[in-house]
PDB file of C-alpha atoms in Angstrom:
ATOM      1  CA  MET O   1      -7.851 -24.027  40.881  1.00  0.00           C
ATOM      2  CA  ALA O   2     -11.384 -24.321  39.336  1.00  0.00           C
ATOM      3  CA  LYS O   3     -12.302 -20.933  40.067  1.00  0.00           C
ATOM      4  CA  GLU O   4      -8.765 -19.423  38.442  1.00  0.00           C
ATOM      5  CA  LYS O   5      -9.637 -21.769  35.622  1.00  0.00           C
ATOM      6  CA  LEU O   6     -12.979 -20.334  35.152  1.00  0.00           C
ATOM      7  CA  MET O   7     -11.489 -16.815  35.530  1.00  0.00           C
ATOM      8  CA  LEU O   8      -9.000 -17.519  32.701  1.00  0.00           C
ATOM      9  CA  HIS O   9     -11.710 -18.785  30.413  1.00  0.00           C
ATOM     10  CA  THR O  10     -13.789 -15.395  31.045  1.00  0.00           C
ATOM     11  CA  ILE O  11     -10.928 -13.467  30.518  1.00  0.00           C
ATOM     12  CA  LEU O  12      -9.973 -15.409  27.129  1.00  0.00           C
ATOM     13  CA  ASP O  13     -13.668 -14.763  26.037  1.00  0.00           C
ATOM     14  CA  THR O  14     -13.247 -11.090  26.149  1.00  0.00           C
ATOM     15  CA  ILE O  15     -10.513 -11.075  23.774  1.00  0.00           C
ATOM     16  CA  GLU O  16     -11.486 -10.004  20.280  1.00  0.00           C
ATOM     17  CA  ASP O  17      -8.882 -12.423  18.588  1.00  0.00           C
ATOM     18  CA  GLY O  18     -10.017 -15.940  18.127  1.00  0.00           C
ATOM     19  CA  ILE O  19      -7.979 -18.458  20.303  1.00  0.00           C
ATOM     20  CA  TYR O  20      -7.925 -22.213  20.230  1.00  0.00           C
ATOM     21  CA  VAL O  21      -5.826 -24.919  22.005  1.00  0.00           C
ATOM     22  CA  ILE O  22      -5.418 -28.274  20.240  1.00  0.00           C
ATOM     23  CA  ASP O  23      -3.370 -31.329  21.188  1.00  0.00           C
ATOM     24  CA  GLN O  24      -0.653 -33.297  19.432  1.00  0.00           C
ATOM     25  CA  ASP O  25      -3.759 -35.611  17.744  1.00  0.00           C
ATOM     26  CA  PHE O  26      -5.064 -32.306  16.461  1.00  0.00           C
ATOM     27  CA  THR O  27      -7.891 -32.535  18.587  1.00  0.00           C
ATOM     28  CA  VAL O  28      -9.530 -29.337  19.778  1.00  0.00           C
ATOM     29  CA  GLU O  29      -9.209 -28.770  23.517  1.00  0.00           C
ATOM     30  CA  PHE O  30     -10.292 -25.145  23.679  1.00  0.00           C
ATOM     31  CA  MET O  31     -12.133 -22.245  22.007  1.00  0.00           C
ATOM     32  CA  ASN O  32     -12.906 -18.752  23.198  1.00  0.00           C
ATOM     33  CA  ARG O  33     -16.100 -17.268  22.477  1.00  0.00           C
ATOM     34  CA  LYS O  34     -14.623 -15.349  19.630  1.00  0.00           C
ATOM     35  CA  MET O  35     -13.360 -18.515  17.932  1.00  0.00           C
ATOM     36  CA  ILE O  36     -16.654 -20.381  18.360  1.00  0.00           C
ATOM     37  CA  ASP O  37     -18.616 -17.236  16.891  1.00  0.00           C
ATOM     38  CA  MET O  38     -16.558 -17.687  13.794  1.00  0.00           C
ATOM     39  CA  PHE O  39     -16.255 -21.331  13.314  1.00  0.00           C
ATOM     40  CA  GLY O  40     -18.668 -22.759  15.516  1.00  0.00           C
ATOM     41  CA  ASN O  41     -18.133 -25.092  18.736  1.00  0.00           C
ATOM     42  CA  GLY O  42     -15.491 -27.516  17.769  1.00  0.00           C
ATOM     43  CA  VAL O  43     -14.068 -28.776  21.043  1.00  0.00           C
ATOM     44  CA  GLY O  44     -13.398 -32.542  20.758  1.00  0.00           C
ATOM     45  CA  ARG O  45     -13.322 -32.336  16.913  1.00  0.00           C
ATOM     46  CA  LYS O  46      -9.984 -32.220  14.826  1.00  0.00           C
ATOM     47  CA  CYS O  47      -8.923 -28.750  14.001  1.00  0.00           C
ATOM     48  CA  TYR O  48      -8.637 -29.233  10.512  1.00  0.00           C
ATOM     49  CA  GLU O  49     -12.734 -30.263  10.499  1.00  0.00           C
ATOM     50  CA  VAL O  50     -13.410 -26.756  12.400  1.00  0.00           C
ATOM     51  CA  ILE O  51     -11.473 -24.363  10.728  1.00  0.00           C
ATOM     52  CA  ASN O  52     -11.012 -25.886   7.056  1.00  0.00           C
ATOM     53  CA  ASN O  53     -14.283 -28.088   6.905  1.00  0.00           C
ATOM     54  CA  GLY O  54     -11.599 -30.768   5.691  1.00  0.00           C
ATOM     55  CA  GLU O  55     -10.996 -34.359   6.377  1.00  0.00           C
ATOM     56  CA  SER O  56      -7.051 -34.209   6.908  1.00  0.00           C
ATOM     57  CA  LEU O  57      -4.372 -31.754   7.884  1.00  0.00           C
ATOM     58  CA  CYS O  58      -4.461 -28.426   6.281  1.00  0.00           C
ATOM     59  CA  GLU O  59      -2.088 -27.754   3.393  1.00  0.00           C
ATOM     60  CA  TRP O  60      -0.645 -24.703   5.309  1.00  0.00           C
ATOM     61  CA  CYS O  61      -0.283 -26.820   8.578  1.00  0.00           C
ATOM     62  CA  ARG O  62       2.939 -26.305  10.708  1.00  0.00           C
ATOM     63  CA  SER O  63       1.781 -28.189  13.728  1.00  0.00           C
ATOM     64  CA  GLU O  64       4.890 -30.266  13.979  1.00  0.00           C
ATOM     65  CA  ASP O  65       7.382 -27.425  14.035  1.00  0.00           C
ATOM     66  CA  VAL O  66       5.114 -25.744  16.872  1.00  0.00           C
ATOM     67  CA  PHE O  67       5.478 -28.891  19.146  1.00  0.00           C
ATOM     68  CA  LYS O  68       9.188 -28.908  18.383  1.00  0.00           C
ATOM     69  CA  GLY O  69       9.251 -25.133  20.186  1.00  0.00           C
ATOM     70  CA  ARG O  70       8.571 -22.936  17.397  1.00  0.00           C
ATOM     71  CA  ARG O  71       6.588 -20.005  17.610  1.00  0.00           C
ATOM     72  CA  LEU O  72       5.073 -19.278  13.888  1.00  0.00           C
ATOM     73  CA  SER O  73       3.079 -16.279  12.265  1.00  0.00           C
ATOM     74  CA  MET O  74       1.530 -16.311   8.855  1.00  0.00           C
ATOM     75  CA  GLU O  75      -1.520 -14.724   7.016  1.00  0.00           C
ATOM     76  CA  LEU O  76      -4.077 -16.994   6.018  1.00  0.00           C
ATOM     77  CA  PHE O  77      -7.642 -16.867   3.944  1.00  0.00           C
ATOM     78  CA  MET O  78     -10.097 -19.262   5.720  1.00  0.00           C
ATOM     79  CA  PRO O  79     -12.747 -19.985   3.158  1.00  0.00           C
ATOM     80  CA  ILE O  80     -14.963 -21.664   5.354  1.00  0.00           C
ATOM     81  CA  VAL O  81     -15.702 -18.123   7.015  1.00  0.00           C
ATOM     82  CA  LYS O  82     -14.484 -15.767   4.119  1.00  0.00           C
ATOM     83  CA  LYS O  83     -11.981 -14.003   6.148  1.00  0.00           C
ATOM     84  CA  THR O  84      -8.184 -13.406   6.168  1.00  0.00           C
ATOM     85  CA  PHE O  85      -6.458 -13.811   9.231  1.00  0.00           C
ATOM     86  CA  LYS O  86      -3.064 -13.081  10.944  1.00  0.00           C
ATOM     87  CA  VAL O  87      -2.451 -16.487  12.408  1.00  0.00           C
ATOM     88  CA  THR O  88       0.021 -16.811  15.534  1.00  0.00           C
ATOM     89  CA  GLU O  89       1.072 -20.449  16.811  1.00  0.00           C
ATOM     90  CA  LEU O  90       3.196 -21.303  19.657  1.00  0.00           C
ATOM     91  CA  PRO O  91       3.741 -24.392  21.992  1.00  0.00           C
ATOM     92  CA  LEU O  92       2.001 -24.591  25.277  1.00  0.00           C
ATOM     93  CA  THR O  93       3.263 -26.613  28.056  1.00  0.00           C
ATOM     94  CA  ASN O  94       0.412 -28.258  30.201  1.00  0.00           C
ATOM     95  CA  PRO O  95       0.680 -28.936  33.783  1.00  0.00           C
ATOM     96  CA  ASP O  96       1.100 -32.568  33.253  1.00  0.00           C
ATOM     97  CA  GLY O  97       4.108 -31.796  30.887  1.00  0.00           C
ATOM     98  CA  THR O  98       2.338 -32.566  27.626  1.00  0.00           C
ATOM     99  CA  LEU O  99       2.489 -30.079  24.774  1.00  0.00           C
ATOM    100  CA  SER O 100      -0.266 -28.385  23.034  1.00  0.00           C
ATOM    101  CA  LYS O 101      -0.640 -25.761  20.534  1.00  0.00           C
ATOM    102  CA  LEU O 102      -2.228 -22.391  21.164  1.00  0.00           C
ATOM    103  CA  GLY O 103      -3.295 -20.580  17.955  1.00  0.00           C
ATOM    104  CA  VAL O 104      -4.623 -17.115  17.713  1.00  0.00           C
ATOM    105  CA  PHE O 105      -6.795 -15.914  14.890  1.00  0.00           C
ATOM    106  CA  ARG O 106      -6.701 -11.996  14.167  1.00  0.00           C
ATOM    107  CA  ASP O 107      -9.056 -10.774  11.593  1.00  0.00           C
ATOM    108  CA  ILE O 108      -7.312  -8.613   9.258  1.00  0.00           C
ATOM    109  CA  THR O 109      -9.798  -9.091   6.508  1.00  0.00           C
ATOM    110  CA  HIS O 110     -10.698  -5.422   6.254  1.00  0.00           C
ATOM    111  CA  ARG O 111      -7.068  -4.172   6.421  1.00  0.00           C
ATOM    112  CA  LYS O 112      -6.302  -6.845   3.378  1.00  0.00           C
ATOM    113  CA  GLN O 113      -9.555  -5.253   1.627  1.00  0.00           C
ATOM    114  CA  ASP O 114      -8.101  -1.672   2.003  1.00  0.00           C
ATOM    115  CA  GLN O 115      -4.738  -2.820   0.644  1.00  0.00           C
ATOM    116  CA  ALA O 116      -6.219  -4.208  -2.285  1.00  0.00           C
ATOM    117  CA  LYS O 117      -8.308  -1.274  -3.128  1.00  0.00           C
ATOM    118  CA  LEU O 118      -5.351   1.065  -2.685  1.00  0.00           C
ATOM    119  CA  LYS O 119      -3.406  -1.182  -4.752  1.00  0.00           C
ATOM    120  CA  THR O 120      -6.277  -1.000  -7.610  1.00  0.00           C
ATOM    121  CA  SER O 121      -6.373   2.899  -6.855  1.00  0.00           C
ATOM    122  CA  VAL O 122      -2.601   3.253  -7.457  1.00  0.00           C
ATOM    123  CA  GLU O 123      -2.759   0.981 -10.547  1.00  0.00           C
ATOM    124  CA  GLU O 124      -5.622   3.224 -12.080  1.00  0.00           C
ATOM    125  CA  TYR O 125      -3.565   6.345 -11.253  1.00  0.00           C
ATOM    126  CA  ARG O 126      -0.631   5.121 -13.084  1.00  0.00           C
ATOM    127  CA  THR O 127      -2.758   3.905 -16.261  1.00  0.00           C
ATOM    128  CA  LEU O 128      -4.478   7.317 -16.094  1.00  0.00           C
ATOM    129  CA  PHE O 129      -0.978   9.153 -15.614  1.00  0.00           C
ATOM    130  CA  GLU O 130       0.637   7.085 -18.147  1.00  0.00           C
ATOM    131  CA  ASN O 131      -2.280   7.703 -20.904  1.00  0.00           C
ATOM    132  CA  LEU O 132      -2.927  11.247 -20.612  1.00  0.00           C
ATOM    133  CA  ALA O 133      -2.591  13.336 -24.004  1.00  0.00           C
ATOM    134  CA  VAL O 134      -0.855  16.107 -22.067  1.00  0.00           C
ATOM    135  CA  GLY O 135       2.395  16.049 -20.368  1.00  0.00           C
ATOM    136  CA  VAL O 136       2.206  15.254 -16.682  1.00  0.00           C
ATOM    137  CA  ALA O 137       5.342  15.740 -14.383  1.00  0.00           C
ATOM    138  CA  ILE O 138       5.911  15.641 -10.645  1.00  0.00           C
ATOM    139  CA  SER O 139       9.217  17.675  -9.430  1.00  0.00           C
ATOM    140  CA  THR O 140      11.053  18.517  -6.108  1.00  0.00           C
ATOM    141  CA  LYS O 141      11.236  22.089  -4.863  1.00  0.00           C
ATOM    142  CA  GLU O 142      15.013  21.816  -5.731  1.00  0.00           C
ATOM    143  CA  GLY O 143      14.487  21.550  -9.404  1.00  0.00           C
ATOM    144  CA  LYS O 144      14.498  17.639 -10.231  1.00  0.00           C
ATOM    145  CA  PHE O 145      11.856  15.556 -11.766  1.00  0.00           C
ATOM    146  CA  ILE O 146      10.607  12.301  -9.624  1.00  0.00           C
ATOM    147  CA  ASP O 147       8.246  11.131 -12.338  1.00  0.00           C
ATOM    148  CA  ALA O 148       6.879  12.103 -15.781  1.00  0.00           C
ATOM    149  CA  ASN O 149       4.346  10.534 -18.522  1.00  0.00           C
ATOM    150  CA  GLN O 150       5.123   9.704 -21.879  1.00  0.00           C
ATOM    151  CA  ALA O 151       3.225  12.544 -23.463  1.00  0.00           C
ATOM    152  CA  ILE O 152       5.932  15.059 -21.777  1.00  0.00           C
ATOM    153  CA  LEU O 153       8.878  13.196 -23.184  1.00  0.00           C
ATOM    154  CA  ASP O 154       7.407  13.300 -26.492  1.00  0.00           C
ATOM    155  CA  ILE O 155       6.608  17.120 -26.364  1.00  0.00           C
ATOM    156  CA  LEU O 156      10.385  17.686 -25.387  1.00  0.00           C
ATOM    157  CA  GLY O 157      11.918  15.239 -27.618  1.00  0.00           C
ATOM    158  CA  TYR O 158      13.017  12.752 -24.878  1.00  0.00           C
ATOM    159  CA  SER O 159      12.860   8.746 -25.526  1.00  0.00           C
ATOM    160  CA  ASN O 160      14.213   7.729 -22.293  1.00  0.00           C
ATOM    161  CA  LYS O 161      12.407   8.541 -19.118  1.00  0.00           C
ATOM    162  CA  GLU O 162      15.658   8.216 -16.955  1.00  0.00           C
ATOM    163  CA  GLU O 163      17.538  10.829 -18.879  1.00  0.00           C
ATOM    164  CA  PHE O 164      14.583  12.949 -18.322  1.00  0.00           C
ATOM    165  CA  LEU O 165      14.581  12.560 -14.662  1.00  0.00           C
ATOM    166  CA  ASP O 166      18.241  13.344 -14.404  1.00  0.00           C
ATOM    167  CA  ILE O 167      17.823  16.849 -16.042  1.00  0.00           C
ATOM    168  CA  ASP O 168      18.225  20.051 -14.129  1.00  0.00           C
ATOM    169  CA  ILE O 169      14.846  21.796 -14.329  1.00  0.00           C
ATOM    170  CA  VAL O 170      16.150  25.209 -14.416  1.00  0.00           C
ATOM    171  CA  LYS O 171      19.133  24.915 -16.695  1.00  0.00           C
ATOM    172  CA  ASP O 172      18.220  22.213 -18.826  1.00  0.00           C
ATOM    173  CA  LEU O 173      14.320  22.783 -19.061  1.00  0.00           C
ATOM    174  CA  TYR O 174      13.550  26.693 -18.910  1.00  0.00           C
ATOM    175  CA  LEU O 175      14.484  28.803 -21.912  1.00  0.00           C
ATOM    176  CA  PHE O 176      14.376  31.765 -19.853  1.00  0.00           C
ATOM    177  CA  PRO O 177      15.675  30.389 -15.931  1.00  0.00           C
ATOM    178  CA  GLU O 178      14.062  33.614 -14.625  1.00  0.00           C
ATOM    179  CA  ASP O 179      10.496  32.059 -15.411  1.00  0.00           C
ATOM    180  CA  ARG O 180      11.364  29.294 -12.994  1.00  0.00           C
ATOM    181  CA  LEU O 181      11.510  32.017 -10.443  1.00  0.00           C
ATOM    182  CA  ARG O 182       8.562  33.572 -11.343  1.00  0.00           C
ATOM    183  CA  PHE O 183       6.747  30.207 -11.337  1.00  0.00           C
ATOM    184  CA  GLN O 184       8.027  29.269  -7.659  1.00  0.00           C
ATOM    185  CA  ASP O 185       6.986  32.788  -6.277  1.00  0.00           C
ATOM    186  CA  MET O 186       3.460  32.409  -7.659  1.00  0.00           C
ATOM    187  CA  ILE O 187       3.100  28.595  -6.320  1.00  0.00           C
ATOM    188  CA  GLU O 188       4.604  29.432  -3.086  1.00  0.00           C
ATOM    189  CA  ASN O 189       2.136  32.081  -2.319  1.00  0.00           C
ATOM    190  CA  ASP O 190      -1.188  30.472  -3.750  1.00  0.00           C
ATOM    191  CA  GLY O 191      -0.496  26.775  -3.665  1.00  0.00           C
ATOM    192  CA  ARG O 192      -0.982  26.225  -7.338  1.00  0.00           C
ATOM    193  CA  ILE O 193      -0.590  28.118 -10.720  1.00  0.00           C
ATOM    194  CA  ILE O 194      -2.963  27.818 -13.558  1.00  0.00           C
ATOM    195  CA  ASP O 195      -2.280  28.510 -17.312  1.00  0.00           C
ATOM    196  CA  PHE O 196       1.121  30.166 -17.013  1.00  0.00           C
ATOM    197  CA  GLU O 197       2.767  30.180 -20.508  1.00  0.00           C
ATOM    198  CA  VAL O 198       6.428  29.522 -20.397  1.00  0.00           C
ATOM    199  CA  GLN O 199       9.238  28.736 -22.877  1.00  0.00           C
ATOM    200  CA  PHE O 200      10.449  25.286 -22.312  1.00  0.00           C
ATOM    201  CA  LYS O 201      13.634  23.696 -24.414  1.00  0.00           C
ATOM    202  CA  MET O 202      13.406  20.336 -25.857  1.00  0.00           C
ATOM    203  CA  LYS O 203      16.245  18.212 -25.718  1.00  0.00           C
ATOM    204  CA  ASP O 204      18.055  19.449 -28.919  1.00  0.00           C
ATOM    205  CA  GLY O 205      17.605  22.765 -27.531  1.00  0.00           C
ATOM    206  CA  THR O 206      14.476  23.856 -29.884  1.00  0.00           C
ATOM    207  CA  PRO O 207      12.067  26.387 -27.798  1.00  0.00           C
ATOM    208  CA  VAL O 208       8.707  24.904 -27.429  1.00  0.00           C
ATOM    209  CA  PRO O 209       5.669  27.196 -25.652  1.00  0.00           C
ATOM    210  CA  ILE O 210       4.000  25.452 -22.899  1.00  0.00           C
ATOM    211  CA  MET O 211       0.905  26.126 -20.832  1.00  0.00           C
ATOM    212  CA  LEU O 212       1.713  25.302 -17.312  1.00  0.00           C
ATOM    213  CA  THR O 213      -0.928  24.432 -14.549  1.00  0.00           C
ATOM    214  CA  SER O 214       0.603  23.165 -11.570  1.00  0.00           C
ATOM    215  CA  ASN O 215      -0.269  22.419  -7.705  1.00  0.00           C
ATOM    216  CA  ALA O 216       2.170  22.295  -4.966  1.00  0.00           C
ATOM    217  CA  ARG O 217       3.115  18.928  -3.157  1.00  0.00           C
ATOM    218  CA  TYR O 218       3.130  19.295   0.623  1.00  0.00           C
ATOM    219  CA  ASP O 219       4.705  17.114   3.444  1.00  0.00           C
ATOM    220  CA  LEU O 220       2.838  16.257   6.749  1.00  0.00           C
ATOM    221  CA  ASP O 221       3.937  19.543   8.355  1.00  0.00           C
ATOM    222  CA  GLY O 222       2.426  21.693   5.695  1.00  0.00           C
ATOM    223  CA  ASN O 223       5.591  22.601   3.814  1.00  0.00           C
ATOM    224  CA  ILE O 224       6.114  22.551   0.157  1.00  0.00           C
ATOM    225  CA  VAL O 225       8.397  19.791  -1.192  1.00  0.00           C
ATOM    226  CA  GLY O 226       7.368  19.939  -4.996  1.00  0.00           C
ATOM    227  CA  TYR O 227       4.974  20.364  -7.621  1.00  0.00           C
ATOM    228  CA  GLU O 228       2.463  18.269  -9.713  1.00  0.00           C
ATOM    229  CA  SER O 229       2.319  19.876 -13.317  1.00  0.00           C
ATOM    230  CA  ILE O 230       0.381  19.637 -16.356  1.00  0.00           C
ATOM    231  CA  ASN O 231       2.074  20.974 -19.462  1.00  0.00           C
ATOM    232  CA  VAL O 232       0.399  21.642 -22.498  1.00  0.00           C
ATOM    233  CA  ASP O 233       2.224  22.267 -26.006  1.00  0.00           C
ATOM    234  CA  LEU O 234       1.181  25.486 -27.306  1.00  0.00           C
ATOM    235  CA  SER O 235       3.098  24.996 -30.840  1.00  0.00           C
ATOM    236  CA  GLN O 236       0.273  24.142 -32.930  1.00  0.00           C
ATOM    237  CA  ARG O 237      -2.010  27.089 -31.669  1.00  0.00           C
ATOM    238  CA  TYR O 238       1.048  29.364 -32.306  1.00  0.00           C
ATOM    239  CA  GLN O 239       1.403  28.154 -35.994  1.00  0.00           C
ATOM    240  CA  MET O 240      -2.297  28.487 -36.606  1.00  0.00           C
ATOM    241  CA  GLU O 241      -2.162  32.155 -35.475  1.00  0.00           C
TER     242      GLU O 241
END
């Protein structure tokens, strides 16, 4: 039995997740090597002293539910180590019939940081997208807009984005529908188009000259699924000429 116990401890020490066991008095009975590396050796001490440097039960503690047989999972930031963990807790029945709680701490700090960076990048992109002085729009290959900034709404006389996203690009946007076909032929061949002069229609049907620059959008298989376009109103330039 001692040999089996030693082997079990050796196996648990090779696991990259932190593992600890507490009894129903919240005393730490076991910590694997990873848990000790992160929180220090706390065997024999109260769990809240070890993992939270506290004097009483942690605010998020759900040990009573675990001791009633529930398995729990949560994400927790632990200030004492400045890390975020996915914590899984489950009841553990001992050979003598008593219950302990097994806790598994998986470090997800880098994942949470990456998510935060991605969120910041998305928010920064959205701010840039919305505040550009030129019209920017994202459309499908089939001819529907899926996003647009305020500038293109202003250029084309739309006050409501939802209304603009609902239009048919070929029928409602292009003054000459054949220009849409020319545009698609060029971008399908080259993946982008630069400074393509075209006549769009405003909401009331008024023609407006546009300088169109666009890049193809691809799916994971490399197929073109839509376009990202920058639209510059040329009306003032034509008036000056």
